[in-house]
Coordinates of C-alpha atoms in Angstrom, one line a residue:
X155 CA 18.7 -30.5 0.9
X156 CA 16.5 -28.0 -0.4
X157 CA 15.4 -26.5 2.8
X158 CA 17.3 -26.3 6.5
X159 CA 15.0 -28.4 8.9
X160 CA 15.5 -25.7 11.7
X161 CA 14.5 -22.9 9.4
X162 CA 11.3 -24.7 8.1
X163 CA 10.3 -25.6 11.9
X164 CA 10.9 -22.3 13.2
X165 CA 8.8 -20.2 10.5
X166 CA 6.1 -23.1 10.5
X167 CA 5.9 -23.1 14.5
X168 CA 6.1 -19.1 14.4
X169 CA 3.6 -18.9 11.7
X170 CA 1.4 -21.6 13.8
X171 CA 1.4 -19.6 16.9
X172 CA 0.3 -16.3 15.0
X173 CA -2.5 -18.4 13.4
X174 CA -3.7 -19.3 16.7
X175 CA -3.8 -15.7 18.2
X176 CA -5.5 -14.9 14.9
X177 CA -8.1 -17.5 15.3
X178 CA -8.8 -16.3 19.0
X179 CA -8.1 -12.6 18.5
X180 CA -10.0 -11.3 15.5
X181 CA -9.6 -7.9 16.3
X182 CA -5.8 -8.0 16.2
X183 CA -5.9 -9.4 12.5
X184 CA -4.3 -6.4 10.9
X185 CA -1.4 -6.5 13.8
X186 CA -1.1 -10.0 12.7
X187 CA -1.1 -9.9 9.1
X188 CA 2.2 -7.4 9.5
X189 CA 3.8 -9.7 11.6
X190 CA 3.1 -12.8 9.6
X191 CA 4.4 -10.8 6.3
X192 CA 7.4 -9.7 8.3
X193 CA 7.9 -13.5 9.1
X194 CA 7.9 -14.5 5.7
X195 CA 10.1 -11.8 4.4
X196 CA 12.4 -12.7 7.0
X197 CA 13.2 -16.3 6.0
X198 CA 12.5 -15.4 2.2
X199 CA 15.5 -12.8 2.5
X200 CA 17.7 -15.0 4.8
X201 CA 17.4 -18.2 3.0
X202 CA 17.8 -17.0 -0.6
X203 CA 15.2 -17.3 -3.4
X204 CA 14.8 -20.9 -3.9
X205 CA 14.6 -22.2 -0.4
X206 CA 12.9 -18.9 1.0
X207 CA 9.8 -20.3 -1.4
X208 CA 10.0 -23.8 -0.3
X209 CA 9.8 -22.7 3.3
X210 CA 7.1 -20.2 3.0
X211 CA 5.1 -22.6 0.8
X212 CA 5.7 -25.5 3.4
X213 CA 4.6 -23.3 6.0
X214 CA 1.6 -22.5 4.5
X215 CA 0.7 -26.0 3.7
X216 CA 0.7 -26.5 7.7
X217 CA -1.4 -23.6 8.3
X218 CA -4.0 -24.9 5.7
X219 CA -4.0 -28.2 7.0
X220 CA -4.5 -26.8 10.7
X221 CA -7.0 -24.2 9.7
X222 CA -9.2 -26.8 7.8
X223 CA -9.2 -29.1 11.0
X224 CA -9.9 -26.1 13.0
X225 CA -12.6 -24.9 10.5
X226 CA -10.8 -21.7 10.2
X227 CA -10.4 -21.8 6.5
X228 CA -11.2 -17.9 6.3
X229 CA -7.8 -17.2 7.6
X230 CA -6.1 -19.1 5.1
X231 CA -6.4 -15.8 2.8
X232 CA -4.5 -13.8 5.1
X233 CA -1.8 -15.9 5.5
X234 CA -1.4 -16.6 2.1
X235 CA -1.5 -12.8 1.0
X236 CA 1.2 -12.3 3.6
X237 CA 3.4 -15.0 2.2
X238 CA 3.2 -13.4 -1.2
X239 CA 4.0 -10.2 0.4
X240 CA 7.2 -11.7 2.0
X241 CA 8.3 -13.3 -1.2
X242 CA 7.9 -10.2 -3.4
X243 CA 9.3 -8.1 -0.8
X244 CA 12.0 -10.2 -0.9
X245 CA 12.9 -10.6 -4.6
X246 CA 12.5 -6.6 -4.5
X247 CA 15.0 -6.3 -2.1
X248 CA 17.3 -8.6 -3.9
X249 CA 17.5 -6.1 -6.6
X250 CA 17.8 -3.1 -4.6
X251 CA 15.3 -1.4 -6.5
X252 CA 14.5 2.6 -5.9
X253 CA 11.6 3.2 -3.3
X254 CA 9.2 4.1 -5.7
X255 CA 9.9 1.2 -8.1
X256 CA 9.8 -1.2 -5.0
X257 CA 6.5 0.7 -4.2
X258 CA 5.2 0.2 -7.6
X259 CA 6.0 -3.7 -8.4
X260 CA 4.8 -4.7 -5.1
X261 CA 1.6 -2.9 -5.3
X262 CA 1.0 -4.2 -8.6
X263 CA 2.4 -7.9 -7.7
X264 CA -0.4 -7.8 -4.7
X265 CA -3.4 -6.5 -6.9
X266 CA -3.0 -8.8 -9.3
X267 CA -2.9 -11.6 -6.5
X268 CA -6.3 -10.2 -5.2
X269 CA -7.9 -10.2 -8.6
X270 CA -6.9 -13.6 -9.2
X271 CA -8.6 -14.4 -6.0
X272 CA -11.8 -12.6 -6.9
X273 CA -12.1 -14.6 -10.1
X274 CA -11.3 -17.9 -8.5
X275 CA -13.8 -17.6 -5.8
X276 CA -16.5 -14.9 -6.8
X277 CA -20.1 -16.7 -7.5
X278 CA -20.1 -14.9 -11.0
X279 CA -17.3 -16.0 -12.7
X280 CA -18.5 -13.9 -15.7
X281 CA -18.2 -10.6 -14.2
X282 CA -14.8 -8.1 -14.8
X283 CA -12.3 -7.6 -12.2
X284 CA -13.9 -4.1 -11.8
X285 CA -17.3 -5.2 -11.7
X286 CA -16.1 -7.5 -8.7
X287 CA -14.4 -4.8 -6.9
X288 CA -17.5 -2.8 -7.2
X289 CA -19.7 -5.5 -5.7
X290 CA -17.3 -5.7 -2.9
X291 CA -17.4 -1.9 -2.2
X292 CA -20.9 -2.0 -2.6
X293 CA -21.2 -4.7 0.1
X294 CA -18.8 -2.9 2.6
X295 CA -20.2 0.5 2.1
X296 CA -23.9 -0.7 2.8
X297 CA -23.0 -2.7 5.8
X298 CA -21.0 0.4 7.1
X299 CA -24.4 2.6 6.6
X300 CA -26.2 -0.2 8.4
X301 CA -24.8 0.4 11.3
X302 CA -26.0 4.2 11.6
X303 CA -29.5 2.8 10.9
X304 CA -29.6 1.3 14.0
X305 CA -28.9 4.5 16.2
X306 CA -31.4 7.1 17.3
X307 CA -28.5 9.9 16.9
X308 CA -27.9 9.0 13.2
X309 CA -27.4 12.4 11.2
X310 CA -27.2 10.3 8.0
X311 CA -30.5 9.7 6.0
X312 CA -31.2 7.4 3.2
X313 CA -30.5 9.8 0.8
X314 CA -27.6 11.1 2.1
X315 CA -26.4 7.4 2.3
X316 CA -27.1 6.6 -1.2
X317 CA -25.0 9.5 -2.2
X318 CA -22.1 8.5 -0.4
X319 CA -22.4 5.0 -1.8
X320 CA -22.3 6.4 -5.2
X321 CA -19.3 8.4 -4.6
X322 CA -17.7 5.3 -3.0
X323 CA -18.5 3.3 -6.3
X324 CA -16.9 5.7 -8.4
X325 CA -13.8 5.9 -6.6
X326 CA -13.5 2.4 -4.9
X327 CA -10.7 1.1 -7.4
X328 CA -8.8 3.8 -6.6
X329 CA -9.4 3.3 -2.8
X330 CA -8.5 -0.4 -3.4
X331 CA -5.2 0.5 -5.1
X332 CA -4.3 3.0 -2.4
X333 CA -5.1 0.5 0.4
X334 CA -2.9 -2.0 -1.5
X335 CA 0.0 0.6 -1.4
X336 CA -0.5 0.9 2.1
X337 CA -0.3 -2.2 3.0
X338 CA 3.3 -2.6 0.9
X339 CA 4.6 0.7 2.3
X340 CA 3.8 -0.3 6.1
X341 CA 5.9 -3.5 5.6
X342 CA 8.6 -1.8 3.8
X343 CA 8.9 0.7 6.7
X344 CA 8.6 -1.9 9.7
X345 CA 10.9 -4.4 7.8
X346 CA 13.9 -1.6 8.0
X347 CA 13.4 -1.5 11.6
X348 CA 13.0 -5.4 11.8
X349 CA 16.3 -6.2 9.4
X350 CA 18.5 -3.7 11.2
X351 CA 17.7 -5.1 14.8
X352 CA 18.6 -8.9 13.5
X353 CA 21.5 -8.1 11.2
X354 CA 19.9 -8.7 7.8
X355 CA 20.9 -6.5 4.8
X356 CA 18.3 -3.5 4.1
X357 CA 18.2 -1.8 0.6
X358 CA 19.5 1.7 0.8
X359 CA 16.5 3.7 -0.3
X360 CA 18.4 7.2 0.2
X361 CA 16.7 9.8 2.0
X362 CA 12.9 9.3 1.7
X363 CA 12.7 13.4 2.1
X364 CA 14.0 13.7 -1.0
X365 CA 11.7 11.9 -2.8
X366 CA 9.6 13.1 -5.6
X367 CA 6.9 11.4 -8.3
X368 CA 8.2 11.2 -12.0
X369 CA 7.8 14.7 -13.8
X370 CA 6.0 13.3 -16.4
X371 CA 3.1 12.1 -14.1
X372 CA 1.9 15.9 -13.9
X373 CA 0.9 15.6 -17.6
X374 CA -1.3 12.6 -17.0
X375 CA -2.5 14.5 -14.1
X376 CA -3.8 17.2 -16.1
X377 CA -5.0 15.0 -19.0
X378 CA -7.3 13.0 -16.6
X379 CA -8.5 16.1 -15.0
X380 CA -9.8 17.5 -18.5
X381 CA -11.4 13.8 -19.1
X382 CA -13.0 13.9 -15.8
X383 CA -15.2 16.8 -17.0
X384 CA -15.3 16.2 -20.8
X385 CA -15.4 12.5 -21.3
X386 CA -17.9 10.1 -20.3
X387 CA -18.6 6.6 -19.3
X388 CA -15.6 4.2 -18.8
X389 CA -12.8 7.2 -19.6
X390 CA -14.7 9.4 -17.3
X391 CA -14.5 6.5 -14.4
X392 CA -10.8 5.8 -15.1
X393 CA -10.0 9.5 -14.9
X394 CA -11.5 10.0 -12.0
X395 CA -10.0 7.1 -10.2
X396 CA -6.2 8.2 -11.6
X397 CA -6.9 11.7 -10.1
X398 CA -7.5 10.2 -6.8
X399 CA -4.5 7.7 -6.9
X400 CA -2.1 10.7 -8.1
X401 CA -3.4 12.9 -5.5
X402 CA -2.7 10.4 -3.0
X403 CA 1.1 10.3 -4.5
X404 CA 1.3 14.0 -4.7
X405 CA 0.2 14.2 -0.9
X406 CA 3.0 11.9 0.1
X407 CA 5.3 13.8 -2.0
X408 CA 3.9 17.1 -0.4
X409 CA 4.6 15.1 3.4
X410 CA 8.3 14.3 2.3
X411 CA 8.5 18.5 1.6
X412 CA 7.5 19.1 4.9
X413 CA 9.7 16.5 6.2
X414 CA 12.6 18.1 4.5
X415 CA 12.8 21.3 6.2
X416 CA 11.9 19.4 9.6
X417 CA 15.1 17.5 9.0
X418 CA 16.9 20.6 7.8
X419 CA 16.1 22.5 10.7
X420 CA 16.1 19.7 13.2
X421 CA 12.5 20.2 14.6
X422 CA 11.4 18.0 17.4
X423 CA 10.0 14.9 17.0
X424 CA 7.4 15.6 19.4
X425 CA 6.6 18.7 17.6
X426 CA 7.1 16.9 14.2
X427 CA 4.3 14.1 15.5
X428 CA 1.6 16.6 16.9
X429 CA 1.8 18.7 13.3
X430 CA 1.5 15.3 11.5
X431 CA -1.6 14.5 13.8
X432 CA -3.2 17.8 13.2
X433 CA -2.8 17.5 9.5
X434 CA -4.4 14.1 9.5
X435 CA -7.2 15.3 11.1
X436 CA -7.6 18.8 8.9
X437 CA -8.9 18.2 5.3
X438 CA -7.7 21.3 4.4
X439 CA -4.2 20.9 5.6
X440 CA -4.1 17.4 3.4
X441 CA -5.0 19.7 0.7
X442 CA -2.2 22.0 1.0
X443 CA 0.3 19.1 1.0
X444 CA -1.5 17.8 -2.0
X445 CA -1.0 21.1 -4.1
X446 CA 2.7 21.3 -2.3
X447 CA 3.5 18.3 -4.1
X448 CA 1.8 18.9 -7.3
X449 CA 3.1 22.3 -7.6
X450 CA 6.5 20.9 -6.3
X451 CA 7.1 19.7 -10.2
X452 CA 7.7 23.1 -11.3
X453 CA 8.5 25.0 -8.2
X454 CA 11.3 22.4 -6.8
X455 CA 10.8 23.7 -3.0
X456 CA 13.8 21.6 -1.7
X457 CA 16.1 22.5 -5.1
X458 CA 16.7 19.1 -6.0
X459 CA 16.7 19.5 -9.6
X460 CA 20.2 20.9 -10.3
X461 CA 20.5 23.3 -13.6
X462 CA 22.3 22.0 -16.3
X463 CA 25.8 23.1 -16.5
X464 CA 26.8 25.4 -19.2
X465 CA 29.0 24.4 -21.9
X466 CA 32.0 26.8 -22.3
X467 CA 32.1 25.7 -25.9
X468 CA 28.6 27.0 -26.5
X469 CA 30.0 30.3 -25.9
X470 CA 31.0 32.2 -28.8
X471 CA 31.7 35.5 -27.4

């Protein structure tokens, strides 16, 4: 047998229960998406590569059939995406890659899936993925500002709204990448809690407060900075989005620097939570974290990079 009947029934039954909740309570769909990803990740990790793929595929077929009967085909994408996340992360966990590589390949796989979906279901088949991303972004931004137009206390006028739309149009690909990376990250974080609780093997990513971005990335950041000022057209567009993505990565590195010192001096979890909330709501503190992450490439605040050991044979004195 390729599949264990009990695993198929358990996975499909749990997926159906989650599907029904998603149909009746749309507000909880983000949480439901996470639960579904963890469900598929569990069975894909527990059952092995081939059986995991078959179990997830069979469960998705059942969900698709039920969604068709209930005329709720809009939810199918959510479950297919969750299935992909579960299968991809299970495969990456098997290879025991580093945290950075797990994030990288997980994000690439999910982005590739989103691009494929845009190609298959977009009414304008000749549009490039970038154009499809921008069309989706414009629609969402305009829908957001339409809410303010109906309120009397709205401070945004049409001119300000257009400026905001142009800004978001410029960085929407970066926001899409960051949003996709966040989905992968939150699945990695919660899967650790889930796996350790049920006794499944979880990859050893080491101490995340010791994490730092590749040193070569800083030169790409500098080149992108110059290109954003002196280049034009597609090159400038690409440079701006690279800067936004790298800024998010360096902000994460800055956060890890902060957490390293908090752990070193055993700061209370309540105080740490309060500081993190303060940083989240204060933009200039986020900028400080970003700059700390960037300059850590040279300063090495945590003293992670050991100096090269001198070879005694090189000393001719």
